[in-house]
Amino acid sequence: QTVTLYHTSVLKWKKKEVHAAKMNPSREGTDKNQWSEWSSTSSASNRDEELEFAAQQRYHAGLNVAAMQNSHDSLPRYADHTYRDFSTYIKDGNRIEKHKKSDRNFPARLHVILSNEQYSHIISWMPHGRAWKVKNKELLVEEVIPKFFGQSKFASFARQLSGWGFKRLHQTGADFGCYYHECFLRGHPRLTALMRRVST
């Protein structure tokens, strides 16, 4: 069971309040007033943090933000990073059935961008070819996104990533801040036909 910082702080404050009341009964009313003021401001602040966290989780895991707002206590703390290796999918004899938009959907166009050395200073594959990273967000918005996606905001680009099931890595290391999808690999553009939009 997850206990948020807010709940932990409340328990600590209440213990201090009881102890202070025993040591100095004349200050009991003052402590209660301080508790009331602290509780009000802390509650609002932590509510904002919970909503922000919910939005981040939807961004990384494609979750339904409305459902999370109605059930903060059940918010997941981590995205599911279970990974299946598709690098030998075609070599192993598996077939890929293309649909009419699979060559020009969002993942296919993103793969073209990453395969073009012209944009390697803006967005590029990691050396292992299983994840990629935005190197220059400003240039991505100014030069790449409008040309390939007809958009002008990074937020729209980020929503597309979430919608197509891309996940972002937050663990400290060489891949920190990178995005990945198990069917989005360097040198395997045909695998993007296996990708589907995430239903929320």
mmCIF file of C-alpha atoms in Angstrom:
data_model
loop_
_atom_site.group_PDB
_atom_site.id
_atom_site.type_symbol
_atom_site.label_atom_id
_atom_site.label_comp_id
_atom_site.label_asym_id
_atom_site.label_seq_id
_atom_site.Cartn_x
_atom_site.Cartn_y
_atom_site.Cartn_z
ATOM 1 C CA GLN A 1 0.000 0.000 0.000
ATOM 2 C CA THR A 2 1.389 3.361 -1.048
ATOM 3 C CA VAL A 3 1.506 6.173 1.501
ATOM 4 C CA THR A 4 2.069 9.607 0.024
ATOM 5 C CA LEU A 5 4.324 12.260 1.537
ATOM 6 C CA TYR A 6 1.232 14.241 2.493
ATOM 7 C CA HIS A 7 -0.206 11.406 4.570
ATOM 8 C CA THR A 8 3.140 10.725 6.252
ATOM 9 C CA SER A 9 3.541 14.385 7.146
ATOM 10 C CA VAL A 10 0.070 14.478 8.649
ATOM 11 C CA LEU A 11 0.872 11.576 10.944
ATOM 12 C CA LYS A 12 4.136 13.174 12.077
ATOM 13 C CA TRP A 13 2.419 16.529 12.680
ATOM 14 C CA LYS A 14 -0.369 14.928 14.707
ATOM 15 C CA LYS A 15 2.195 13.146 16.904
ATOM 16 C CA LYS A 16 4.011 16.432 17.503
ATOM 17 C CA GLU A 17 0.694 18.125 18.296
ATOM 18 C CA VAL A 18 -0.212 15.552 20.939
ATOM 19 C CA HIS A 19 3.263 15.720 22.485
ATOM 20 C CA ALA A 20 3.201 19.547 22.572
ATOM 21 C CA ALA A 21 -0.230 19.551 24.200
ATOM 22 C CA LYS A 22 0.994 17.276 26.980
ATOM 23 C CA MET A 23 4.115 19.361 27.587
ATOM 24 C CA ASN A 24 2.374 22.748 27.424
ATOM 25 C CA PRO A 25 -1.457 22.646 27.670
ATOM 26 C CA SER A 26 -1.723 26.430 27.290
ATOM 27 C CA ARG A 27 -0.434 26.193 23.695
ATOM 28 C CA GLU A 28 -2.947 23.553 22.615
ATOM 29 C CA GLY A 29 -5.273 26.061 20.953
ATOM 30 C CA THR A 30 -2.395 27.754 19.125
ATOM 31 C CA ASP A 31 -1.093 24.435 17.835
ATOM 32 C CA LYS A 32 -4.533 23.539 16.538
ATOM 33 C CA ASN A 33 -4.721 26.825 14.643
ATOM 34 C CA GLN A 34 -1.285 26.207 13.153
ATOM 35 C CA TRP A 35 -2.338 22.685 12.226
ATOM 36 C CA SER A 36 -5.490 23.993 10.529
ATOM 37 C CA GLU A 37 -3.538 26.538 8.467
ATOM 38 C CA TRP A 38 -0.821 24.027 7.545
ATOM 39 C CA SER A 39 -3.346 21.357 6.635
ATOM 40 C CA SER A 40 -5.239 23.711 4.314
ATOM 41 C CA THR A 41 -2.183 24.907 2.376
ATOM 42 C CA SER A 42 -0.541 21.463 2.327
ATOM 43 C CA SER A 43 -3.704 19.825 1.059
ATOM 44 C CA ALA A 44 -3.985 22.250 -1.875
ATOM 45 C CA SER A 45 -0.300 21.935 -2.710
ATOM 46 C CA ASN A 46 -0.297 18.161 -2.651
ATOM 47 C CA ARG A 47 -3.514 18.019 -4.654
ATOM 48 C CA ASP A 48 -1.731 19.948 -7.402
ATOM 49 C CA GLU A 49 1.231 17.573 -7.184
ATOM 50 C CA GLU A 50 -1.070 14.571 -7.479
ATOM 51 C CA LEU A 51 -2.742 16.032 -10.588
ATOM 52 C CA GLU A 52 0.633 16.787 -12.140
ATOM 53 C CA PHE A 53 1.811 13.274 -11.357
ATOM 54 C CA ALA A 54 -1.338 11.868 -12.966
ATOM 55 C CA ALA A 55 -0.655 13.818 -16.152
ATOM 56 C CA GLN A 56 2.933 12.562 -16.237
ATOM 57 C CA GLN A 57 1.774 8.973 -15.815
ATOM 58 C CA ARG A 58 -0.647 9.347 -18.712
ATOM 59 C CA TYR A 59 2.182 10.772 -20.758
ATOM 60 C CA HIS A 60 4.487 7.840 -20.012
ATOM 61 C CA ALA A 61 2.037 4.979 -19.750
ATOM 62 C CA GLY A 62 -0.957 6.062 -21.820
ATOM 63 C CA LEU A 63 -3.323 5.982 -18.882
ATOM 64 C CA ASN A 64 -6.680 7.669 -18.595
ATOM 65 C CA VAL A 65 -6.118 10.888 -16.661
ATOM 66 C CA ALA A 66 -9.780 11.295 -15.795
ATOM 67 C CA ALA A 67 -9.878 7.907 -14.107
ATOM 68 C CA MET A 68 -6.784 8.741 -12.092
ATOM 69 C CA GLN A 69 -8.251 12.041 -10.893
ATOM 70 C CA ASN A 70 -11.166 10.086 -9.455
ATOM 71 C CA SER A 71 -8.902 7.598 -7.679
ATOM 72 C CA HIS A 72 -5.640 9.184 -6.503
ATOM 73 C CA ASP A 73 -4.948 6.449 -3.945
ATOM 74 C CA SER A 74 -4.638 3.845 -6.705
ATOM 75 C CA LEU A 75 -2.202 5.829 -8.870
ATOM 76 C CA PRO A 76 0.599 3.629 -10.233
ATOM 77 C CA ARG A 77 4.069 4.795 -9.287
ATOM 78 C CA TYR A 78 5.926 3.328 -12.252
ATOM 79 C CA ALA A 79 5.240 2.650 -15.935
ATOM 80 C CA ASP A 80 5.379 -0.974 -17.047
ATOM 81 C CA HIS A 81 8.726 -1.434 -18.819
ATOM 82 C CA THR A 82 8.293 -5.107 -19.702
ATOM 83 C CA TYR A 83 10.281 -5.554 -22.915
ATOM 84 C CA ARG A 84 9.983 -8.151 -25.690
ATOM 85 C CA ASP A 85 12.844 -8.353 -28.201
ATOM 86 C CA PHE A 86 11.510 -7.906 -31.754
ATOM 87 C CA SER A 87 14.938 -7.556 -33.407
ATOM 88 C CA THR A 88 14.721 -11.071 -34.918
ATOM 89 C CA TYR A 89 10.957 -11.047 -35.492
ATOM 90 C CA ILE A 90 11.172 -11.097 -39.306
ATOM 91 C CA LYS A 91 14.272 -13.334 -39.378
ATOM 92 C CA ASP A 92 12.403 -15.882 -37.281
ATOM 93 C CA GLY A 93 9.820 -16.230 -40.026
ATOM 94 C CA ASN A 94 7.071 -14.036 -38.613
ATOM 95 C CA ARG A 95 4.971 -12.129 -41.118
ATOM 96 C CA ILE A 96 4.116 -8.446 -41.032
ATOM 97 C CA GLU A 97 0.781 -7.496 -42.521
ATOM 98 C CA LYS A 98 0.807 -3.873 -43.586
ATOM 99 C CA HIS A 99 -2.305 -1.762 -43.538
ATOM 100 C CA LYS A 100 -2.990 1.126 -45.879
ATOM 101 C CA LYS A 101 -1.530 3.792 -43.575
ATOM 102 C CA SER A 102 1.369 1.846 -42.073
ATOM 103 C CA ASP A 103 3.946 3.492 -44.362
ATOM 104 C CA ARG A 104 2.988 7.034 -43.421
ATOM 105 C CA ASN A 105 1.660 6.876 -39.877
ATOM 106 C CA PHE A 106 3.388 8.617 -36.969
ATOM 107 C CA PRO A 107 5.877 5.811 -36.105
ATOM 108 C CA ALA A 108 6.867 5.344 -39.757
ATOM 109 C CA ARG A 109 7.567 9.052 -40.256
ATOM 110 C CA LEU A 110 9.469 9.235 -36.961
ATOM 111 C CA HIS A 111 11.622 6.301 -38.078
ATOM 112 C CA VAL A 112 12.455 8.156 -41.311
ATOM 113 C CA ILE A 113 13.547 11.209 -39.307
ATOM 114 C CA LEU A 114 15.790 9.174 -37.023
ATOM 115 C CA SER A 115 17.336 7.386 -40.000
ATOM 116 C CA ASN A 116 18.300 10.699 -41.603
ATOM 117 C CA GLU A 117 21.748 11.947 -40.568
ATOM 118 C CA GLN A 118 20.608 15.462 -41.436
ATOM 119 C CA TYR A 119 18.686 15.570 -38.141
ATOM 120 C CA SER A 120 21.148 13.649 -35.951
ATOM 121 C CA HIS A 121 22.076 16.834 -34.044
ATOM 122 C CA ILE A 122 18.407 17.305 -33.154
ATOM 123 C CA ILE A 123 17.096 13.784 -32.616
ATOM 124 C CA SER A 124 19.002 10.504 -32.886
ATOM 125 C CA TRP A 125 19.204 6.829 -32.025
ATOM 126 C CA MET A 126 21.167 5.644 -29.037
ATOM 127 C CA PRO A 127 24.212 3.487 -29.924
ATOM 128 C CA HIS A 128 22.341 0.226 -29.214
ATOM 129 C CA GLY A 129 19.507 1.224 -31.576
ATOM 130 C CA ARG A 130 16.663 0.332 -29.215
ATOM 131 C CA ALA A 131 15.895 3.834 -27.963
ATOM 132 C CA TRP A 132 16.233 7.398 -29.200
ATOM 133 C CA LYS A 133 16.662 10.822 -27.697
ATOM 134 C CA VAL A 134 15.701 14.427 -28.378
ATOM 135 C CA LYS A 135 18.944 16.415 -28.331
ATOM 136 C CA ASN A 136 17.588 19.845 -29.198
ATOM 137 C CA LYS A 137 13.938 20.425 -28.360
ATOM 138 C CA GLU A 138 13.862 23.949 -29.832
ATOM 139 C CA LEU A 139 15.173 22.868 -33.244
ATOM 140 C CA LEU A 140 12.856 19.856 -33.202
ATOM 141 C CA VAL A 141 9.874 22.176 -32.824
ATOM 142 C CA GLU A 142 11.148 24.722 -35.362
ATOM 143 C CA GLU A 143 12.489 22.469 -38.127
ATOM 144 C CA VAL A 144 11.315 18.877 -37.812
ATOM 145 C CA ILE A 145 7.830 18.698 -36.327
ATOM 146 C CA PRO A 146 6.203 21.195 -38.751
ATOM 147 C CA LYS A 147 7.819 19.524 -41.788
ATOM 148 C CA PHE A 148 6.906 15.924 -40.993
ATOM 149 C CA PHE A 149 3.838 16.172 -38.781
ATOM 150 C CA GLY A 150 2.191 19.491 -39.638
ATOM 151 C CA GLN A 151 2.306 20.578 -35.999
ATOM 152 C CA SER A 152 4.007 23.451 -34.222
ATOM 153 C CA LYS A 153 4.074 22.408 -30.550
ATOM 154 C CA PHE A 154 6.135 19.852 -28.672
ATOM 155 C CA ALA A 155 3.087 19.010 -26.544
ATOM 156 C CA SER A 156 1.291 17.698 -29.644
ATOM 157 C CA PHE A 157 4.342 15.616 -30.538
ATOM 158 C CA ALA A 158 4.490 14.245 -26.977
ATOM 159 C CA ARG A 159 0.806 13.267 -27.090
ATOM 160 C CA GLN A 160 1.469 11.327 -30.279
ATOM 161 C CA LEU A 161 4.329 9.486 -28.605
ATOM 162 C CA SER A 162 2.092 8.537 -25.700
ATOM 163 C CA GLY A 163 -0.742 7.589 -28.039
ATOM 164 C CA TRP A 164 1.484 5.189 -29.970
ATOM 165 C CA GLY A 165 2.818 3.495 -26.846
ATOM 166 C CA PHE A 166 6.290 5.028 -26.599
ATOM 167 C CA LYS A 167 7.701 5.059 -23.084
ATOM 168 C CA ARG A 168 10.364 7.272 -21.549
ATOM 169 C CA LEU A 169 13.237 6.059 -19.396
ATOM 170 C CA HIS A 170 13.803 7.903 -16.107
ATOM 171 C CA GLN A 171 16.374 5.678 -14.431
ATOM 172 C CA THR A 172 19.817 7.234 -14.092
ATOM 173 C CA GLY A 173 22.189 6.021 -16.791
ATOM 174 C CA ALA A 174 23.181 6.426 -20.434
ATOM 175 C CA ASP A 175 19.559 6.073 -21.609
ATOM 176 C CA PHE A 176 18.104 8.610 -19.182
ATOM 177 C CA GLY A 177 15.425 10.698 -20.923
ATOM 178 C CA CYS A 178 15.269 8.410 -23.966
ATOM 179 C CA TYR A 179 12.101 7.082 -25.581
ATOM 180 C CA TYR A 180 11.540 3.539 -26.772
ATOM 181 C CA HIS A 181 9.021 1.046 -28.119
ATOM 182 C CA GLU A 182 9.764 -2.644 -28.523
ATOM 183 C CA CYS A 183 8.699 -2.510 -32.198
ATOM 184 C CA PHE A 184 10.660 0.667 -32.928
ATOM 185 C CA LEU A 185 14.246 -0.376 -33.671
ATOM 186 C CA ARG A 186 17.052 1.095 -35.737
ATOM 187 C CA GLY A 187 17.426 -0.688 -39.059
ATOM 188 C CA HIS A 188 13.981 -2.302 -38.833
ATOM 189 C CA PRO A 189 11.487 0.209 -40.276
ATOM 190 C CA ARG A 190 9.067 -2.568 -41.289
ATOM 191 C CA LEU A 191 8.400 -3.350 -37.628
ATOM 192 C CA THR A 192 6.530 -0.058 -37.213
ATOM 193 C CA ALA A 193 3.621 -1.744 -39.034
ATOM 194 C CA LEU A 194 3.110 -3.809 -35.867
ATOM 195 C CA MET A 195 2.550 -0.700 -33.760
ATOM 196 C CA ARG A 196 -0.979 0.339 -32.844
ATOM 197 C CA ARG A 197 -2.417 3.329 -31.072
ATOM 198 C CA VAL A 198 -2.929 2.810 -27.336
ATOM 199 C CA SER A 199 -6.571 2.768 -26.272
ATOM 200 C CA THR A 200 -7.341 4.820 -23.141
#
